[in-house]
JSON list of C-alpha atoms in Angstrom, two decimals:
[
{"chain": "A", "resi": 1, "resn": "UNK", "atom": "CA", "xyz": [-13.97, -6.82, -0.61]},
{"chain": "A", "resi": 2, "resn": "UNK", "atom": "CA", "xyz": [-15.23, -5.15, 2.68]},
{"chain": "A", "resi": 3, "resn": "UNK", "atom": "CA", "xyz": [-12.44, -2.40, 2.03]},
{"chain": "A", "resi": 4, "resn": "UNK", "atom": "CA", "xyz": [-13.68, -1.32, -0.84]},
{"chain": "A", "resi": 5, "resn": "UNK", "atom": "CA", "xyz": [-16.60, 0.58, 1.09]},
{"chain": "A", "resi": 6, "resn": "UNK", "atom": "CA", "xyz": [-14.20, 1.77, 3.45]},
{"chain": "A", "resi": 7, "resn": "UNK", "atom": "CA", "xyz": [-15.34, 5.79, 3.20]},
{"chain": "A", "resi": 8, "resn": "UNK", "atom": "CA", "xyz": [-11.61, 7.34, 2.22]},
{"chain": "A", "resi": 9, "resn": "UNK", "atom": "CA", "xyz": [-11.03, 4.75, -0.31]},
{"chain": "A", "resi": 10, "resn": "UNK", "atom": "CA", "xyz": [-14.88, 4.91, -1.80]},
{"chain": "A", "resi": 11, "resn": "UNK", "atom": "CA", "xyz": [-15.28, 8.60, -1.51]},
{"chain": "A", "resi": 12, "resn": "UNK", "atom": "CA", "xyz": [-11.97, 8.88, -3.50]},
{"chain": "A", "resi": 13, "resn": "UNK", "atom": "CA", "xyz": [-12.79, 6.44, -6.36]},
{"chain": "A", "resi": 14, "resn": "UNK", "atom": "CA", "xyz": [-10.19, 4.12, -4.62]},
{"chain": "A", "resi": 15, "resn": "UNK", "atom": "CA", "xyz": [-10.60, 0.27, -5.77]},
{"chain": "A", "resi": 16, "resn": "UNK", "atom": "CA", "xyz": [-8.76, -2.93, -4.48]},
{"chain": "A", "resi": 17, "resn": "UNK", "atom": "CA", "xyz": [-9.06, -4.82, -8.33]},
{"chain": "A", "resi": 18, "resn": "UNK", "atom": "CA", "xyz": [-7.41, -8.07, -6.95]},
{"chain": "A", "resi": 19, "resn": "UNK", "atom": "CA", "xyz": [-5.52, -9.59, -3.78]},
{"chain": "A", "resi": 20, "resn": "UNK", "atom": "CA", "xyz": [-4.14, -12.74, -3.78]},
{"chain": "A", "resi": 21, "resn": "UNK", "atom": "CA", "xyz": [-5.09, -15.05, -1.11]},
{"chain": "A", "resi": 22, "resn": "UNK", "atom": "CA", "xyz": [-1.86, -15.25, 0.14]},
{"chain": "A", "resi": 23, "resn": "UNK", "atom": "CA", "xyz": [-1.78, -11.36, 0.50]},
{"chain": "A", "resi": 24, "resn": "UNK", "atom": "CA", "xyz": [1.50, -11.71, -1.48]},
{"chain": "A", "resi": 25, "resn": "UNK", "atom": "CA", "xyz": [-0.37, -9.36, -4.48]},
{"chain": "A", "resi": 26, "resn": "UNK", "atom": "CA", "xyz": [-2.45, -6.54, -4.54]},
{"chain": "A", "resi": 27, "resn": "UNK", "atom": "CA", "xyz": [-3.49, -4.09, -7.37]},
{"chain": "A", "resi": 28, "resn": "UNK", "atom": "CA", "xyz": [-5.51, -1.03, -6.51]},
{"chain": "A", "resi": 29, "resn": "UNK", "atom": "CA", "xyz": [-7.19, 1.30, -9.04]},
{"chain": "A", "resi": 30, "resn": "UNK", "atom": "CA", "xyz": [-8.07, 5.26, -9.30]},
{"chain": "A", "resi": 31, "resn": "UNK", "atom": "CA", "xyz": [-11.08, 5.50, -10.74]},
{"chain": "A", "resi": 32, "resn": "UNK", "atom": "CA", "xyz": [-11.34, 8.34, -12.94]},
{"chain": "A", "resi": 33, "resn": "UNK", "atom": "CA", "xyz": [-14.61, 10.76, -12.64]},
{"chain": "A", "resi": 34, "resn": "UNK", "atom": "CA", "xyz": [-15.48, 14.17, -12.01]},
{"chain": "A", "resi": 35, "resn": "UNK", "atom": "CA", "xyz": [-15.05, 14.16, -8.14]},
{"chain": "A", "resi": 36, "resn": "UNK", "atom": "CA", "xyz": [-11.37, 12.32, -8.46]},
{"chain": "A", "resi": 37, "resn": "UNK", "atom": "CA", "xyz": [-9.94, 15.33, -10.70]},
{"chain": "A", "resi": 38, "resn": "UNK", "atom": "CA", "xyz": [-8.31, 17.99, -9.28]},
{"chain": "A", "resi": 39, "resn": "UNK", "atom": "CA", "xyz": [-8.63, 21.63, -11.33]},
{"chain": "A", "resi": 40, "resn": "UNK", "atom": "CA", "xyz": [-6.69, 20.73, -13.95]},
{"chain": "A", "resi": 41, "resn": "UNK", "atom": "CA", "xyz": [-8.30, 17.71, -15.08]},
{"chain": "A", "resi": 42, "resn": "UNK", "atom": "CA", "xyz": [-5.93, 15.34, -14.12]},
{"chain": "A", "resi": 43, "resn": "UNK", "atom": "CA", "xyz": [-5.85, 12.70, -10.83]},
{"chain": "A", "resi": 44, "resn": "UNK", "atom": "CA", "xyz": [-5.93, 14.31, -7.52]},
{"chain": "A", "resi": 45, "resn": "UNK", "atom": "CA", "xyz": [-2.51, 14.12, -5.78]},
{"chain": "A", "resi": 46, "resn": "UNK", "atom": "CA", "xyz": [-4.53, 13.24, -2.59]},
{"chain": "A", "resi": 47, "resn": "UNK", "atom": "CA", "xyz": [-5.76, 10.62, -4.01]},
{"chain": "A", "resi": 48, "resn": "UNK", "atom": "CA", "xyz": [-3.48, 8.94, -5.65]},
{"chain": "A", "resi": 49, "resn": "UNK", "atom": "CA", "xyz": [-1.22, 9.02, -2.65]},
{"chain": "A", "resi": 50, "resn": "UNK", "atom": "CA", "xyz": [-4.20, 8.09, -0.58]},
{"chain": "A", "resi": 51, "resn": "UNK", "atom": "CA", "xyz": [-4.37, 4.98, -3.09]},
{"chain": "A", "resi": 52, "resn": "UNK", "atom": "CA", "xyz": [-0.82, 3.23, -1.44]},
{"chain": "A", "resi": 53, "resn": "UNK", "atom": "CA", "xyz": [-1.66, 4.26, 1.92]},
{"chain": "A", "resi": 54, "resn": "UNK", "atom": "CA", "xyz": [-3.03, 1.45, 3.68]},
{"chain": "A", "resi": 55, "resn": "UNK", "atom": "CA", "xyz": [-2.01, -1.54, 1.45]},
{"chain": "A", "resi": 56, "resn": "UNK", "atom": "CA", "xyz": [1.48, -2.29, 2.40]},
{"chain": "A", "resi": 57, "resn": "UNK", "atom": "CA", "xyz": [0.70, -2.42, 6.16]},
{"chain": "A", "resi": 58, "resn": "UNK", "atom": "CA", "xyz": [-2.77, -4.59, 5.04]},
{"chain": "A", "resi": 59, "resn": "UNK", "atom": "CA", "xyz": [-0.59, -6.93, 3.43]},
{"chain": "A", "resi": 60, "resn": "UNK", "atom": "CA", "xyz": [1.80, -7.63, 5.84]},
{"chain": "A", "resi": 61, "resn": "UNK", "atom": "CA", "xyz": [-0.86, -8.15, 8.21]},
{"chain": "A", "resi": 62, "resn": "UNK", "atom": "CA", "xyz": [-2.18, -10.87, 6.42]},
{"chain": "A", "resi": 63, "resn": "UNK", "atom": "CA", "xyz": [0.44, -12.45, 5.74]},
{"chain": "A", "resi": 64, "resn": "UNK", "atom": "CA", "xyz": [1.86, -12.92, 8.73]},
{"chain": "A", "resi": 65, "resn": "UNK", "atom": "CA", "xyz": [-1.54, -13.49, 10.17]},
{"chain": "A", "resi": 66, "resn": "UNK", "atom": "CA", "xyz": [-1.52, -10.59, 12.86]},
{"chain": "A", "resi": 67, "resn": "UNK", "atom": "CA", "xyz": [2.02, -12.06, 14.75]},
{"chain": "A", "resi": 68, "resn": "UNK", "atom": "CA", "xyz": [3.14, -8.28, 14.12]},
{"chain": "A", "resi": 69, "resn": "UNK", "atom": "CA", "xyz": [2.64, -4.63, 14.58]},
{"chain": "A", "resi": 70, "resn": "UNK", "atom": "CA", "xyz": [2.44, -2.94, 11.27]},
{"chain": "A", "resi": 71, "resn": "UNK", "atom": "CA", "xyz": [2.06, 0.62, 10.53]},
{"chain": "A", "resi": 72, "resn": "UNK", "atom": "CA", "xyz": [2.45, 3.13, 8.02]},
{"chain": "A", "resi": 73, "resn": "UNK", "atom": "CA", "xyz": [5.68, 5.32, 9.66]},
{"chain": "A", "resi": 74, "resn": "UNK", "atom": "CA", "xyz": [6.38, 7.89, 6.91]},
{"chain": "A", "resi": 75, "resn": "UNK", "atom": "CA", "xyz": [5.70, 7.93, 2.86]},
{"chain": "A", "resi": 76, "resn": "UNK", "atom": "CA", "xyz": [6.41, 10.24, 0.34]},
{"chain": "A", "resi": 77, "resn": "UNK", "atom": "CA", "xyz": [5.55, 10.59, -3.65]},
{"chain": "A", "resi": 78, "resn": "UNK", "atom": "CA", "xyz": [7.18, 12.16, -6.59]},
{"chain": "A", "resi": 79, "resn": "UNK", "atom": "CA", "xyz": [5.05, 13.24, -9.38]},
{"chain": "A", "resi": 80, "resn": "UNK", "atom": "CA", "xyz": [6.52, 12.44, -12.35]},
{"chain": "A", "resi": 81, "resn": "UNK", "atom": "CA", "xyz": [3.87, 13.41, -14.99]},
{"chain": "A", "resi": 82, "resn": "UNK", "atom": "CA", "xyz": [-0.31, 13.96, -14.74]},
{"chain": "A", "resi": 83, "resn": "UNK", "atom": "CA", "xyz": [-2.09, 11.65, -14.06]},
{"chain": "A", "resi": 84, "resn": "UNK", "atom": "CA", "xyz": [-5.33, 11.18, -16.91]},
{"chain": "A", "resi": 85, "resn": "UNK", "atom": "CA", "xyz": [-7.77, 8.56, -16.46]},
{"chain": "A", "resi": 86, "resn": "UNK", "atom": "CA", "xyz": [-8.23, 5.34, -14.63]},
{"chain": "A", "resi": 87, "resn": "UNK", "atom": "CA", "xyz": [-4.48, 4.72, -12.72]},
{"chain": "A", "resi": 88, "resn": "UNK", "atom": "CA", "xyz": [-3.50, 1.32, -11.08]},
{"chain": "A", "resi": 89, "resn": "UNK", "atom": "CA", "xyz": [-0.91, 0.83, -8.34]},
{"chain": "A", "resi": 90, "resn": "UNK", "atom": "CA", "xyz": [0.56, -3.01, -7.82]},
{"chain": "A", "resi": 91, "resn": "UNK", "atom": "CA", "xyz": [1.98, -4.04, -4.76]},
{"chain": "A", "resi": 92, "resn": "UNK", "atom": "CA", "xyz": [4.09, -7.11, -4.04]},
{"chain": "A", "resi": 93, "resn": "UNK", "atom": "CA", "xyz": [6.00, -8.72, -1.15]},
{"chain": "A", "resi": 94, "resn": "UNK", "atom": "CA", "xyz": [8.64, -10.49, -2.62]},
{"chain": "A", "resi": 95, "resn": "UNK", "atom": "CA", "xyz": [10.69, -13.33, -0.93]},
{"chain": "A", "resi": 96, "resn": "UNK", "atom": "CA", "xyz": [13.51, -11.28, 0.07]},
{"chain": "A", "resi": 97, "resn": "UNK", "atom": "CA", "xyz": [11.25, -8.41, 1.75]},
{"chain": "A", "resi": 98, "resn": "UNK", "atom": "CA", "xyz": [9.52, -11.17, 3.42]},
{"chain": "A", "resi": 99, "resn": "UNK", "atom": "CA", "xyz": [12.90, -12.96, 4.29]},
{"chain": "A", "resi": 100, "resn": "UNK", "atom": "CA", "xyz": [14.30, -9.63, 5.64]},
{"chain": "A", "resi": 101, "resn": "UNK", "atom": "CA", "xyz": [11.28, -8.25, 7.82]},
{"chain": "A", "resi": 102, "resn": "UNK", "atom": "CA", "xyz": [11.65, -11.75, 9.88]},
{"chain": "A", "resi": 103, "resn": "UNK", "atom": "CA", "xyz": [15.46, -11.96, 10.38]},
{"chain": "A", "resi": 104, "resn": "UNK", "atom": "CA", "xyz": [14.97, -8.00, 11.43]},
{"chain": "A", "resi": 105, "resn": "UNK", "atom": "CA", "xyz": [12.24, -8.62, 14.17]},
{"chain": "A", "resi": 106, "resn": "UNK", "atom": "CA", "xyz": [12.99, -12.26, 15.20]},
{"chain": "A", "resi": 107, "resn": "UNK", "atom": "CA", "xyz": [13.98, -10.93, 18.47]},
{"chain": "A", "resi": 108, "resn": "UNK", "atom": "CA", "xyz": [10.92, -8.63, 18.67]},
{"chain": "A", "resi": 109, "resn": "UNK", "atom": "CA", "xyz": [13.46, -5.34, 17.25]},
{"chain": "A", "resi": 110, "resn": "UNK", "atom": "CA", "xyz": [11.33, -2.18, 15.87]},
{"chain": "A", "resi": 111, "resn": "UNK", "atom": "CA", "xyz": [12.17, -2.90, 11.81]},
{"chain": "A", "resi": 112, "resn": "UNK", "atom": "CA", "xyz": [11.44, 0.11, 9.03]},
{"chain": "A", "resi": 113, "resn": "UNK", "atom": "CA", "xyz": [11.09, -1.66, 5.88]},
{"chain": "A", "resi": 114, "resn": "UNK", "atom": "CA", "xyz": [10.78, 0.49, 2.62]},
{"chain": "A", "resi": 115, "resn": "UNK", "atom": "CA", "xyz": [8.64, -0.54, -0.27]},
{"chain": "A", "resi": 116, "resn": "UNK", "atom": "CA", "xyz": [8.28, 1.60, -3.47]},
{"chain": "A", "resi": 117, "resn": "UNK", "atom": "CA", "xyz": [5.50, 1.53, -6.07]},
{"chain": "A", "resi": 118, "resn": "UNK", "atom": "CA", "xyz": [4.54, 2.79, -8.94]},
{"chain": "A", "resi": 119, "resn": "UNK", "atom": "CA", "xyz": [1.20, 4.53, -10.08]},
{"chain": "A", "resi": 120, "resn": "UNK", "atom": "CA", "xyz": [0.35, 3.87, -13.66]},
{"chain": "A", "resi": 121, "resn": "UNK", "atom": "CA", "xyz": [-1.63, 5.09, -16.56]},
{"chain": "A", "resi": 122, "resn": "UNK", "atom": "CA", "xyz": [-3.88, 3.16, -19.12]},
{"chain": "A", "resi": 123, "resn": "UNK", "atom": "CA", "xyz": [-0.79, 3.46, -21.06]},
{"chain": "A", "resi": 124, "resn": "UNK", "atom": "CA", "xyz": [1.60, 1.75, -18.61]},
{"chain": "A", "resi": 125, "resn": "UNK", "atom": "CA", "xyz": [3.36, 4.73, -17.67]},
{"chain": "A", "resi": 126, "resn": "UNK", "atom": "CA", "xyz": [4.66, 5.61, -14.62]},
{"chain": "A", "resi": 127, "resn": "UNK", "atom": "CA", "xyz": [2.55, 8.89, -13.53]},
{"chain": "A", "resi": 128, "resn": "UNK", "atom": "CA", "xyz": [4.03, 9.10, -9.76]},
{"chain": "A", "resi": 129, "resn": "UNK", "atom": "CA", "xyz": [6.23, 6.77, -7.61]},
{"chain": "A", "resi": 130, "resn": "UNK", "atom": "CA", "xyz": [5.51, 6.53, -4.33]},
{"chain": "A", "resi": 131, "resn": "UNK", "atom": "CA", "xyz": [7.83, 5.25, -1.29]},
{"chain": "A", "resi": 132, "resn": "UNK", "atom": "CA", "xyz": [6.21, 4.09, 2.10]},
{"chain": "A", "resi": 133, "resn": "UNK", "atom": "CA", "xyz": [8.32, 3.23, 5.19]},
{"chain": "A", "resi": 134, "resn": "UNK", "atom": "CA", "xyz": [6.74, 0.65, 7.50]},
{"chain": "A", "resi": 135, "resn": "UNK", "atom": "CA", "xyz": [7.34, 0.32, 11.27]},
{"chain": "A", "resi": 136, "resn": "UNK", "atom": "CA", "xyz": [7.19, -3.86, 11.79]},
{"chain": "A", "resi": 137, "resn": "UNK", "atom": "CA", "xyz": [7.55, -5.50, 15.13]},
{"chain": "A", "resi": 138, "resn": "UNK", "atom": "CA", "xyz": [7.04, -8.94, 16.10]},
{"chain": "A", "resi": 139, "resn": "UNK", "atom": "CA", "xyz": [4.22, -9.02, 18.84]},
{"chain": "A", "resi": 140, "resn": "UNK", "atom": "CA", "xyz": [5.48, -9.51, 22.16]},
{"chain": "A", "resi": 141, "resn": "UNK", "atom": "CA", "xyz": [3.37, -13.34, 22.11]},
{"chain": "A", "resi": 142, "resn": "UNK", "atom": "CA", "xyz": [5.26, -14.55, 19.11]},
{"chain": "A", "resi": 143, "resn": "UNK", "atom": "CA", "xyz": [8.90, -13.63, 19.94]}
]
């Protein structure tokens, strides 16, 4: 996957594992070596916020095969316990997201959707949670 060589994803050990082909699914994993790890020995913060930064707007792009604007408007992430080894994010656009972005913007309206994930450890626990709000507007040739 060509974004997998994208510089601020390679140079932080930032992986796209899998993405469904209708862009409906995507899992994204921290690798874990010397030049991810902050002084403590644990996942850079950066990082691991760096690691949901572009997928949600990617995503939506795809899926709706570039009829909208999509950016990245704010984001924020809450730390809930360090992070130690490899960590994976999963992201998913569920029917109801999908169903709520197009009754929002059918008209071309600015729309903010709000996703949440979760960054997890080899163990399956939640080491951060991060929330991203999106700024989604129908282009002005498919209103």
């Amino acid at each position: 996957m060509a974004l997998n060589w994208w510089p601020p994803f390679r140079g932080a050990g930032i992986r796209i594992d899998t993405l469904s082909e209708d862009f409906r699914y995507c899992k994204v994993v921290l690798t874990s070596r010397w030049g991810t790890l902050n002084a403590n020995r644990t996942q850079f913060g950066g990082s691991m916020f760096a690691m949901t930064d572009p997928i949600y707007p990617l995503m939506l792009m795809g899926y709706f095969k570039n009829h909208y604007y999509v950016w990245d408007k704010s984001g924020d992430i809450d730390y809930i316990k360090p992070g130690k080894g490899p960590l994976v994010a999963e992201f998913h656009l569920t029917d109801s997201k999908l169903a709520e972005i197009e009754a929002a913007t059918g008209e071309g309206e600015k729309h903010f959707p709000e996703f949440t994930v979760a960054i997890l450890d080899g163990k399956g626990e939640v080491v951060a949670n991060v929330r991203r709000t999106l700024y989604v507007r129908k282009r002005r040739e498919h209103r």
